[in-house]
Coordinates of C-alpha atoms and ligand atoms in Angstrom, one line a residue:
M875 CA -21.7 -27.1 -65.6
E876 CA -20.3 -29.6 -63.1
V877 CA -17.5 -32.1 -63.1
K878 CA -16.2 -34.5 -60.5
I879 CA -12.5 -34.9 -59.9
K880 CA -11.8 -37.7 -57.4
N881 CA -14.1 -36.8 -54.5
T882 CA -14.5 -33.1 -55.3
T883 CA -17.1 -31.5 -57.5
I884 CA -16.1 -28.5 -59.5
S885 CA -19.1 -26.4 -60.4
L886 CA -19.5 -23.3 -62.6
V887 CA -22.4 -21.0 -62.0
R888 CA -23.4 -17.5 -62.9
G889 CA -24.2 -15.3 -59.9
D890 CA -23.3 -13.0 -57.1
I891 CA -20.8 -14.6 -54.7
T892 CA -22.1 -12.6 -51.7
K893 CA -25.2 -14.8 -51.8
E894 CA -23.4 -18.1 -51.7
D895 CA -23.9 -20.5 -48.7
T896 CA -20.7 -22.4 -49.2
D897 CA -18.5 -22.8 -46.1
A898 CA -16.2 -20.2 -47.5
I899 CA -16.3 -17.5 -50.2
V900 CA -13.1 -16.0 -51.6
N901 CA -12.6 -12.3 -51.9
A902 CA -10.4 -10.7 -54.6
A903 CA -8.7 -8.3 -52.2
N904 CA -5.7 -5.9 -52.4
S905 CA -2.5 -6.4 -50.4
R906 CA -3.4 -3.8 -47.8
L907 CA -6.8 -5.5 -47.2
V908 CA -8.5 -2.1 -47.1
G909 CA -11.4 -2.9 -49.3
G910 CA -12.1 -1.5 -52.8
G911 CA -14.5 -1.9 -55.7
G912 CA -15.6 -5.0 -57.6
V913 CA -16.3 -8.1 -55.6
D914 CA -14.2 -6.8 -52.7
G915 CA -16.6 -3.8 -52.3
A916 CA -19.7 -6.1 -52.7
I917 CA -18.5 -8.6 -50.0
H918 CA -17.7 -5.8 -47.4
R919 CA -21.1 -4.1 -48.2
A920 CA -23.1 -7.3 -47.8
G921 CA -21.0 -8.7 -44.9
G922 CA -20.8 -5.6 -42.8
P923 CA -18.0 -4.0 -40.6
K924 CA -16.9 -7.2 -38.7
I925 CA -15.0 -8.4 -41.8
M926 CA -13.1 -5.2 -42.1
K927 CA -12.3 -5.2 -38.4
E928 CA -10.5 -8.5 -38.8
C929 CA -8.8 -7.4 -42.0
R930 CA -7.4 -4.4 -40.1
K931 CA -6.1 -6.7 -37.4
I932 CA -4.4 -8.9 -39.9
G933 CA -3.0 -5.8 -41.6
G934 CA -2.2 -7.1 -45.1
C935 CA -1.6 -10.0 -47.4
P936 CA 1.2 -10.4 -50.0
T937 CA 0.2 -11.0 -53.7
G938 CA -0.4 -14.7 -54.3
D939 CA -1.2 -15.4 -50.6
A940 CA -4.5 -15.7 -48.7
V941 CA -5.9 -14.9 -45.2
I942 CA -9.2 -15.8 -43.6
T943 CA -11.7 -13.8 -41.6
C944 CA -15.2 -14.2 -40.3
S945 CA -18.1 -13.6 -42.7
G946 CA -20.1 -11.0 -40.8
N947 CA -23.7 -11.1 -42.1
L948 CA -23.0 -13.4 -45.0
K949 CA -24.4 -16.9 -45.3
A950 CA -20.9 -18.3 -45.9
K951 CA -19.0 -19.1 -42.6
H952 CA -15.7 -17.7 -43.7
V953 CA -14.3 -15.1 -46.1
I954 CA -10.9 -16.0 -47.6
H955 CA -9.2 -12.8 -48.8
T956 CA -6.6 -13.5 -51.5
V957 CA -4.6 -11.0 -53.6
G958 CA -4.3 -11.6 -57.3
P959 CA -1.5 -10.2 -59.5
I960 CA -2.0 -6.9 -61.3
Y961 CA -1.6 -8.0 -65.0
R962 CA 1.1 -6.1 -66.8
D963 CA 2.2 -8.0 -69.9
G964 CA 2.4 -11.7 -68.8
N965 CA 6.1 -11.5 -68.2
H966 CA 6.0 -10.4 -64.6
N967 CA 5.3 -13.7 -62.9
E968 CA 1.5 -13.2 -63.2
E969 CA 0.7 -16.8 -64.0
K970 CA 2.7 -18.2 -61.0
L971 CA 1.1 -15.7 -58.7
L972 CA -2.4 -16.5 -60.0
E973 CA -1.7 -20.2 -59.4
S974 CA -0.6 -19.4 -55.9
V975 CA -3.8 -17.4 -55.3
Y976 CA -5.9 -20.5 -55.8
R977 CA -3.6 -22.9 -54.0
S978 CA -3.3 -20.6 -50.9
S979 CA -7.0 -20.0 -50.8
L980 CA -7.7 -23.8 -50.8
E981 CA -5.0 -24.3 -48.1
R982 CA -6.7 -21.7 -45.9
A983 CA -10.0 -23.5 -46.5
I984 CA -8.7 -26.9 -45.5
E985 CA -6.9 -25.5 -42.4
N986 CA -10.2 -24.1 -41.2
G987 CA -12.4 -27.1 -42.0
A988 CA -14.2 -25.4 -44.9
R989 CA -15.3 -28.2 -47.2
S990 CA -17.1 -26.0 -49.8
V991 CA -15.5 -23.0 -51.3
A992 CA -16.8 -20.4 -53.8
F993 CA -14.3 -18.4 -56.0
P994 CA -14.9 -15.3 -58.1
S995 CA -12.7 -14.8 -61.2
I996 CA -9.6 -13.4 -59.4
S997 CA -7.6 -10.6 -61.1
T998 CA -9.8 -10.4 -64.2
G999 CA -11.6 -7.2 -63.2
V1000 CA -9.7 -4.1 -62.0
Y1001 CA -6.4 -6.1 -62.1
G1002 CA -6.7 -6.7 -65.8
Y1003 CA -5.7 -10.3 -66.2
P1004 CA -7.1 -11.5 -69.6
I1005 CA -10.1 -13.7 -68.8
H1006 CA -9.3 -16.6 -71.2
E1007 CA -5.9 -17.1 -69.7
A1008 CA -7.0 -16.6 -66.1
A1009 CA -9.8 -19.1 -66.5
S1010 CA -7.5 -21.8 -67.7
V1011 CA -4.9 -21.1 -64.9
A1012 CA -7.7 -21.0 -62.3
L1013 CA -9.3 -24.3 -63.3
K1014 CA -6.0 -26.2 -63.9
T1015 CA -4.6 -25.1 -60.6
V1016 CA -7.8 -26.1 -58.7
I1017 CA -7.9 -29.5 -60.5
D1018 CA -4.3 -30.2 -59.7
F1019 CA -4.7 -29.2 -56.1
I1020 CA -7.8 -31.4 -55.4
K1021 CA -6.0 -34.4 -57.0
T1022 CA -3.4 -34.2 -54.3
H1023 CA -5.4 -32.9 -51.2
K1024 CA -8.3 -34.2 -49.2
G1025 CA -10.9 -32.2 -47.4
I1026 CA -12.7 -30.2 -50.1
D1027 CA -16.1 -31.5 -51.4
L1028 CA -17.1 -28.6 -53.6
V1029 CA -15.3 -25.8 -55.5
K1030 CA -17.7 -23.4 -57.1
F1031 CA -16.7 -20.7 -59.5
V1032 CA -19.3 -17.9 -59.3
L1033 CA -19.0 -15.9 -62.5
F1034 CA -20.6 -12.5 -62.5
S1035 CA -21.4 -12.1 -66.2
E1036 CA -22.7 -14.3 -69.0
R1037 CA -19.4 -13.8 -70.9
D1038 CA -17.2 -14.8 -68.0
S1039 CA -19.4 -17.8 -67.5
K1040 CA -19.0 -18.9 -71.1
V1041 CA -15.2 -18.4 -71.0
Y1042 CA -14.9 -20.6 -67.9
K1043 CA -17.1 -23.3 -69.4
K1044 CA -15.0 -23.5 -72.6
A1045 CA -11.8 -23.6 -70.5
L1046 CA -13.1 -26.4 -68.4
E1047 CA -14.3 -28.4 -71.5
D1048 CA -10.8 -27.9 -73.0
I1049 CA -9.1 -29.1 -69.9
I1050 CA -11.2 -32.2 -69.3
G1051 CA -11.5 -33.0 -73.0
G1052 CA -7.8 -32.6 -73.7
Ligands
LIG316 N1 -19.9 -11.9 -57.4 C1 -19.0 -12.5 -58.2 N2 -18.1 -11.9 -59.0 C2 -18.1 -10.5 -59.0 C3 -18.9 -9.8 -58.1 C4 -19.9 -10.5 -57.3 N3 -20.7 -9.9 -56.5 N4 -18.7 -8.5 -58.3 C5 -17.7 -8.4 -59.3 N5 -17.4 -9.6 -59.7 P1 -12.5 -7.4 -59.3 P2 -9.6 -8.0 -59.3 C6 -16.4 -10.1 -60.7 O1 -12.2 -6.1 -60.0 O2 -9.5 -7.9 -60.7 C7 -10.8 -4.3 -55.8 O3 -10.9 -2.9 -55.8 C8 -15.9 -9.1 -61.7 O4 -16.9 -9.0 -62.7 O5 -13.5 -7.5 -58.2 O6 -8.9 -9.2 -58.6 C9 -9.8 -4.9 -54.8 O7 -9.8 -4.1 -53.6 C10 -14.6 -9.8 -62.2 O8 -14.9 -10.8 -63.2 O9 -11.1 -8.1 -58.7 C11 -8.5 -4.8 -55.5 O10 -7.9 -3.5 -55.4 C12 -14.1 -10.5 -60.9 O11 -15.2 -10.4 -60.0 C13 -8.9 -5.1 -56.9 O12 -10.2 -4.7 -57.1 C14 -12.9 -9.8 -60.3 O13 -12.9 -8.4 -60.4 C15 -8.8 -6.5 -57.3 O14 -9.0 -6.7 -58.7

């Protein structure tokens, strides 16, 4: 599914983000940037040790923020590492932090001339954010951002499962239809 907002295309696809050839791909990292499971593990495995070397130099990233490194062996030119909130009960600033994740990542992309960016579904794996809510926050935040910022041609959400893909599609339909 694809929609155009001003000059930016938002696209939802099912797939493996490590294979994307967008200018940047976003990693769902942890605040120490030490690697882990899920998409973080997959990106470091596929990209090789150069990415971790830069992560070590940077040293860490607060929740809701984003940092950028090289992409090692990946097709994408950059990896933007962002740290999503760990979901507790929805009353611990989770939504604001998740909004900040998407905004910070797009800011890092613009600062580094990355015009196309691929996101996984941040925080909805190990960090436990309910996917329906997270999809809506992710899409609304990206849409609001691109309405007020120039420099991004394509934002792609690369969803790992059929279920996640369906949830994001429904959320996008609800946002553009409502
Ligand atoms: N491509 C796209 N999406 C993927 C891929 C992939 N190759 N692999 C997994 N996903 P998670 P989080 C999906 O757990 O919840 C790590 O240990 C996955 O199905 O990767 O933000 C970090 O080091 C899910 O929908 O990220 C942190 O400690 C989504 O990516 C912690 O997990 C996010 O799941 C971050 O947890």
